[in-house]
Amino acid sequence: MIEPQILDHPKDLLLRKERIPHIWCPGCGLGSVLSALVDALKSSGLDFKNVAVVSGIGCTGRAAGYLNLDSFHTTHGRAIPYATGLKLANPDLTVIVFSGDGDLAAIGGNHLIHAARRNVDIKVICVNNFNYGMTGGQGGPTTPRLARTTTTIYGNTEKPFNLVHLMAACGAPYVARWTSAHPHYMKIAMGEMLKKDGFSFLEVIAPCPTNFGRRNKLREIKLLQRFLEQAILEAQPDIAKADIELDSPILCGKFVDLERPSYLAALKETVSAKVKVYDFRGDGRVPLEEAPVKPAAAKAPGKPAEVPSERPIIQRPVQIKLAGLGGQGIGLCGLIIGRAAAIFDHNQAVYTQEYSPEARGGASASSIIIASGQIHTPYVTEPDIMVIMAQGAYNKYQKDVRPGSRLIIDKDLVRPKDLPDSVQIQAIPSTRLAEELGQKVVANIVILGFFTALVPHISLAAMQKALKGSIPKGTEELNLRAFETGYNYGKKMQEEEAV
Amino acid sequence: MGKDVLTGTYFLTGNEACAAGALAAGCRFFAGYPITPSSEIAERMSIRLPQVGGVYIQMEDEIASMAAILGASWAGAKSMTATSGPGISLMLENIGLGVMTETPCVVVNVMRGGPSTGLPTLVGQADVMQARWGSHGDYEIIALSPSSPQEAFDYTIRAFNLAETWRVPVILLMDEVVGHMRERVVIPERKDIKVANRPGPGEPPGKFKAFKPKKDLIPEMPVAGQGYAIHVTGLTHDERGYPAIEWEAQEKLVYRLVKKIRLNSAKIASWEETGVEGAEIILISYGVSTRICRAVREIAREKGVNLGLFRLEVIWPFPEKRVQELATRIKAFVTVEINYGQIALEVERCVAGKCITQLVGHGGGTVHDPQKVLEAVEEIAS
Ligand code: SF4
């Protein structure tokens, strides 16, 4: 007797044999869609090692699990962003999203429209079965008007999505629609999608016979018949006429096929020259050149020099608060003081900024605490020194001025009032001096120089280094002059006071 | 081409330091959605990642961001997202997928005041239990909490290493104060930064089972494109990764996911003890609140009260054994956190009546007044 020989089915290579039989109902169109994809993949010439399939949840969502490829069965609606991550981490992959209409267009609708807009190179096969099949046939965003489902038993009242129209409007460079009764055309469309560099979308109409068909008098054979008889196949179908009604013909064909740079192509086009990097991928396989190690530069940020000899020792934390109006650059002053103390004086410094709606234009403040030992509480509660550059800021923060503290102000812009006698007020016409230097905007640096001359907690050298590292290139000279002006003003004032 | 580790001494916010830490750990993929007070992390990543050939992508929402970093991880990326408040709530669904599919990735939550929109610009520490069990189903997770910008840098690297080692999404529970405050941050040289990578498949495709536990209950992880034809599903699955909708498979899988963290908690849990030996009362805290506790210790010392500090570096898994041990020798544990009792309940559970447990809670919006904490301590001490 001759032993019967079991041959592999030609599609077996791409299917997980051990997982067949599948869970789909007899007469369901999903099998034909999967089969068309297998055929398209086989004639694509792609290395299957580099093909990944991502599904969401639902009947269609099970497709990933039957394909013998790297396959991902994700959460409901999230196949597209998951696929986006896969593709951008390893652009060598061909990433296919195979999922249903409820998954992609309802719960995942936001992802769908943004992926089309963004044009990430993923191939989306959306099987539209007109309802939620796996959960028993509830209505959804693609259910035709008047159709009966378990949740639209009186007839669906909502207008369904015209998915191909939606995708075209979002900028998808490839959009097609076929039905499960058109395996040949499906395969052609899938083949084209596999070649396309960009977001491509294929809608396959495959109503669910088990749920949708039964309730709408369209059993298996009738469904197929309707598709074959009522599908309108056009070379250049008009997308505006692609709405689907319960009894209307179904317009099929390729609606969009155009060239538009994919997400990664656009990234390279726009960013590469600016960063001098010509490949982008998340998996870290863009080789990093070992940049030559430069000797420690004396600028911030960078490596600080040795502990300076003039490092001020601060036993008890000193609390400093700086306030001004938006645009006066008071935040930058705080930053420079913090950098000087923390990086160049080798002390500790904590800098915080008020994050409130007032920060945009109104009065705002930043705070620094400096100490030689550890600083625990991050917030300034009892300022030892306050620097105020505008009356609006004074009015807002006057409440924080403590007896015995030091108050540094712009002489022309702040009129202090109602203060305890013990407050030591030190004033400088910083804005006027800045104007004399030619640029009002450096008033903050003038007052910073003044501050440095008067306050013993930060060394001059540290302040100068921090300043250099904190200002835009090309403005160094102006800023240094502004700093010097303020510093000299302060020193002179001290000498006069001493006399 | 830029450098991934910018060695030097800086004056950085916690958010900036976190981004620097991610790059140093090997992160090359970031997907996110802007939200206060975490946006600076995304901003920094959007500048830095292209410089090192990585990918920054702004997604349409936090759900998509979380999904994208899972996908990227399965393509071999070290991936991260950062969010806060309502954003972390939206991410929970896919954090669950990450747990179920054992996907290494890092999720930064810069905690702000809640519930709901709450205090977008101000501090909170109330997402601690959410970090542990926010997604549906039973699982164990890893969460760390930095208390300074330097720790934001260091712990982000730790978070990646833990995620890669234990194959679980790791949550960096930062808070708004640490995220926004600036302090000195020292970024070491690349060679001095320890980086862990996920265990790759030890066998060729064919025999290999992608979810078969190996050393320490951790399966070896192939990624897409390596020829393993892996199947990754959020359904309960067997060792091949195939759906197995039955209670036996559920027990085998979910119990392992829980055990891989619980049984290895001695290797994961991490804390810092200050002045605990001989202390009568120990403050237990994490994140920015530990800074307040340090200030309280200083005042207490001046007043002659012997106060210890137990700072959680890793919050989950919780250092159960050590807390139990200490409970037998002290008078009280005082939990200081910016919520109305989350870690405090965990402490109470571990202590099981062996010493006094007390919470000094706070609704958020600012940090504790050290005086309030001190009062609670003094009341117990007297
Ligand atoms: S329920 Fe409907 S969509 Fe799902 S497998 Fe059955 S026929 Fe197909």
mmCIF file of C-alpha atoms in Angstrom, chain A residues 309-467:
data_model
loop_
_atom_site.group_PDB
_atom_site.id
_atom_site.type_symbol
_atom_site.label_atom_id
_atom_site.label_comp_id
_atom_site.label_asym_id
_atom_site.label_seq_id
_atom_site.Cartn_x
_atom_site.Cartn_y
_atom_site.Cartn_z
ATOM 1 C CA SER A 309 40.359 79.751 46.653
ATOM 2 C CA GLU A 310 37.869 82.570 47.125
ATOM 3 C CA ARG A 311 34.967 80.158 47.624
ATOM 4 C CA PRO A 312 32.561 81.767 50.091
ATOM 5 C CA ILE A 313 31.714 79.537 53.031
ATOM 6 C CA ILE A 314 28.027 79.808 53.864
ATOM 7 C CA GLN A 315 27.149 78.154 57.173
ATOM 8 C CA ARG A 316 23.453 78.869 57.278
ATOM 9 C CA PRO A 317 21.477 78.662 53.994
ATOM 10 C CA VAL A 318 20.952 82.086 52.428
ATOM 11 C CA GLN A 319 17.584 82.630 50.804
ATOM 12 C CA ILE A 320 17.382 84.947 47.813
ATOM 13 C CA LYS A 321 14.273 85.975 45.933
ATOM 14 C CA LEU A 322 14.278 87.888 42.643
ATOM 15 C CA ALA A 323 11.169 89.498 41.199
ATOM 16 C CA GLY A 324 10.348 91.494 38.119
ATOM 17 C CA LEU A 325 7.953 91.769 35.230
ATOM 18 C CA GLY A 326 7.867 89.343 32.328
ATOM 19 C CA GLY A 327 10.564 90.283 29.840
ATOM 20 C CA GLN A 328 12.939 91.846 32.390
ATOM 21 C CA GLY A 329 14.994 88.663 32.483
ATOM 22 C CA ILE A 330 14.911 88.260 36.226
ATOM 23 C CA GLY A 331 14.729 84.470 35.862
ATOM 24 C CA LEU A 332 18.056 84.494 34.015
ATOM 25 C CA CYS A 333 19.665 86.403 36.900
ATOM 26 C CA GLY A 334 18.547 83.690 39.281
ATOM 27 C CA LEU A 335 19.897 81.043 36.970
ATOM 28 C CA ILE A 336 23.299 82.721 36.745
ATOM 29 C CA ILE A 337 23.502 83.119 40.521
ATOM 30 C CA GLY A 338 22.589 79.445 40.929
ATOM 31 C CA ARG A 339 25.142 78.298 38.361
ATOM 32 C CA ALA A 340 27.847 80.457 39.886
ATOM 33 C CA ALA A 341 27.263 79.049 43.347
ATOM 34 C CA ALA A 342 26.609 75.410 42.410
ATOM 35 C CA ILE A 343 29.080 74.887 39.601
ATOM 36 C CA PHE A 344 31.905 77.359 40.112
ATOM 37 C CA ASP A 345 31.908 78.078 43.848
ATOM 38 C CA HIS A 346 31.319 74.394 44.670
ATOM 39 C CA ASN A 347 28.548 75.346 47.051
ATOM 40 C CA GLN A 348 25.021 73.962 47.009
ATOM 41 C CA ALA A 349 22.252 75.892 45.315
ATOM 42 C CA VAL A 350 18.569 75.220 44.762
ATOM 43 C CA TYR A 351 16.686 77.288 42.209
ATOM 44 C CA THR A 352 12.925 77.348 41.865
ATOM 45 C CA GLN A 353 10.664 79.403 39.711
ATOM 46 C CA GLU A 354 7.081 80.371 40.197
ATOM 47 C CA TYR A 355 4.979 78.501 37.715
ATOM 48 C CA SER A 356 1.776 80.470 37.678
ATOM 49 C CA PRO A 357 -0.375 82.049 34.995
ATOM 50 C CA GLU A 358 1.175 85.409 35.973
ATOM 51 C CA ALA A 359 4.498 84.132 34.657
ATOM 52 C CA ARG A 360 3.330 85.135 31.192
ATOM 53 C CA GLY A 361 3.779 88.900 31.235
ATOM 54 C CA GLY A 362 2.831 89.728 34.822
ATOM 55 C CA ALA A 363 5.044 89.875 37.876
ATOM 56 C CA SER A 364 6.969 86.699 38.578
ATOM 57 C CA ALA A 365 9.702 85.570 40.875
ATOM 58 C CA SER A 366 12.491 83.076 41.045
ATOM 59 C CA SER A 367 14.228 81.928 44.177
ATOM 60 C CA ILE A 368 17.644 80.590 45.071
ATOM 61 C CA ILE A 369 18.922 79.095 48.261
ATOM 62 C CA ILE A 370 22.692 78.887 48.683
ATOM 63 C CA ALA A 371 24.688 77.050 51.334
ATOM 64 C CA SER A 372 27.975 75.248 51.732
ATOM 65 C CA GLY A 373 26.237 72.272 53.331
ATOM 66 C CA GLN A 374 23.129 70.389 52.213
ATOM 67 C CA ILE A 375 19.956 72.281 51.375
ATOM 68 C CA HIS A 376 16.801 70.449 52.303
ATOM 69 C CA THR A 377 13.669 72.525 51.835
ATOM 70 C CA PRO A 378 13.479 73.670 48.223
ATOM 71 C CA TYR A 379 11.338 76.760 48.697
ATOM 72 C CA VAL A 380 12.390 80.200 49.897
ATOM 73 C CA THR A 381 10.234 80.975 52.913
ATOM 74 C CA GLU A 382 12.110 83.811 54.615
ATOM 75 C CA PRO A 383 14.253 85.686 52.104
ATOM 76 C CA ASP A 384 17.502 87.172 53.362
ATOM 77 C CA ILE A 385 17.931 89.094 50.135
ATOM 78 C CA MET A 386 15.313 90.327 47.716
ATOM 79 C CA VAL A 387 15.989 91.827 44.312
ATOM 80 C CA ILE A 388 13.046 93.695 42.756
ATOM 81 C CA MET A 389 13.112 95.306 39.343
ATOM 82 C CA ALA A 390 9.615 96.744 38.879
ATOM 83 C CA GLN A 391 6.871 98.384 40.933
ATOM 84 C CA GLY A 392 4.330 95.745 39.906
ATOM 85 C CA ALA A 393 6.627 93.075 41.275
ATOM 86 C CA TYR A 394 7.229 95.108 44.424
ATOM 87 C CA ASN A 395 3.507 95.398 45.085
ATOM 88 C CA LYS A 396 3.101 91.670 44.700
ATOM 89 C CA TYR A 397 6.101 90.538 46.727
ATOM 90 C CA GLN A 398 6.452 93.290 49.319
ATOM 91 C CA LYS A 399 4.819 90.924 51.799
ATOM 92 C CA ASP A 400 7.944 88.739 51.642
ATOM 93 C CA VAL A 401 10.349 91.519 52.695
ATOM 94 C CA ARG A 402 11.444 90.673 56.251
ATOM 95 C CA PRO A 403 12.831 92.944 58.957
ATOM 96 C CA GLY A 404 16.604 92.916 58.851
ATOM 97 C CA SER A 405 16.795 91.683 55.286
ATOM 98 C CA ARG A 406 18.468 93.287 52.307
ATOM 99 C CA LEU A 407 16.386 94.752 49.474
ATOM 100 C CA ILE A 408 18.041 95.492 46.147
ATOM 101 C CA ILE A 409 15.941 97.549 43.739
ATOM 102 C CA ASP A 410 15.971 99.492 40.514
ATOM 103 C CA LYS A 411 16.173 103.060 41.767
ATOM 104 C CA ASP A 412 13.910 104.566 39.087
ATOM 105 C CA LEU A 413 11.373 101.808 38.733
ATOM 106 C CA VAL A 414 10.666 100.825 42.331
ATOM 107 C CA ARG A 415 9.386 103.123 45.095
ATOM 108 C CA PRO A 416 9.533 101.109 48.299
ATOM 109 C CA LYS A 417 6.962 101.991 50.936
ATOM 110 C CA ASP A 418 5.644 100.623 54.231
ATOM 111 C CA LEU A 419 8.838 98.783 55.105
ATOM 112 C CA PRO A 420 10.318 98.089 58.524
ATOM 113 C CA ASP A 421 13.242 100.427 59.273
ATOM 114 C CA SER A 422 15.582 97.503 59.671
ATOM 115 C CA VAL A 423 15.389 96.662 55.969
ATOM 116 C CA GLN A 424 18.619 97.628 54.223
ATOM 117 C CA ILE A 425 17.643 99.144 50.881
ATOM 118 C CA GLN A 426 20.272 99.293 48.137
ATOM 119 C CA ALA A 427 19.244 100.945 44.883
ATOM 120 C CA ILE A 428 20.747 101.240 41.431
ATOM 121 C CA PRO A 429 19.294 102.891 38.318
ATOM 122 C CA SER A 430 19.900 99.664 36.434
ATOM 123 C CA THR A 431 17.503 100.328 33.592
ATOM 124 C CA ARG A 432 18.855 103.828 33.036
ATOM 125 C CA LEU A 433 22.443 102.553 33.081
ATOM 126 C CA ALA A 434 21.498 99.814 30.616
ATOM 127 C CA GLU A 435 19.956 102.390 28.311
ATOM 128 C CA GLU A 436 23.182 104.368 28.465
ATOM 129 C CA LEU A 437 24.984 101.214 27.345
ATOM 130 C CA GLY A 438 22.626 101.130 24.381
ATOM 131 C CA GLN A 439 20.384 98.213 25.358
ATOM 132 C CA LYS A 440 17.626 98.392 27.950
ATOM 133 C CA VAL A 441 17.379 94.584 27.979
ATOM 134 C CA VAL A 442 20.647 94.220 29.878
ATOM 135 C CA ALA A 443 19.255 95.993 32.947
ATOM 136 C CA ASN A 444 19.015 92.578 34.582
ATOM 137 C CA ILE A 445 22.742 92.023 34.075
ATOM 138 C CA VAL A 446 23.522 95.492 35.456
ATOM 139 C CA ILE A 447 21.591 94.646 38.607
ATOM 140 C CA LEU A 448 23.340 91.254 38.719
ATOM 141 C CA GLY A 449 26.728 93.045 38.747
ATOM 142 C CA PHE A 450 25.463 95.329 41.497
ATOM 143 C CA PHE A 451 24.263 92.286 43.456
ATOM 144 C CA THR A 452 27.688 90.643 43.056
ATOM 145 C CA ALA A 453 29.457 93.708 44.430
ATOM 146 C CA LEU A 454 27.265 93.830 47.524
ATOM 147 C CA VAL A 455 26.445 90.241 48.390
ATOM 148 C CA PRO A 456 29.318 88.223 49.821
ATOM 149 C CA HIS A 457 27.870 84.728 49.179
ATOM 150 C CA ILE A 458 29.023 84.282 45.591
ATOM 151 C CA SER A 459 32.539 84.956 44.360
ATOM 152 C CA LEU A 460 33.137 87.429 41.559
ATOM 153 C CA ALA A 461 35.092 84.846 39.555
ATOM 154 C CA ALA A 462 32.243 82.333 39.766
ATOM 155 C CA MET A 463 29.722 84.932 38.731
ATOM 156 C CA GLN A 464 31.791 85.969 35.718
ATOM 157 C CA LYS A 465 32.178 82.374 34.574
ATOM 158 C CA ALA A 466 28.509 81.628 35.026
ATOM 159 C CA LEU A 467 27.574 84.784 33.146
#
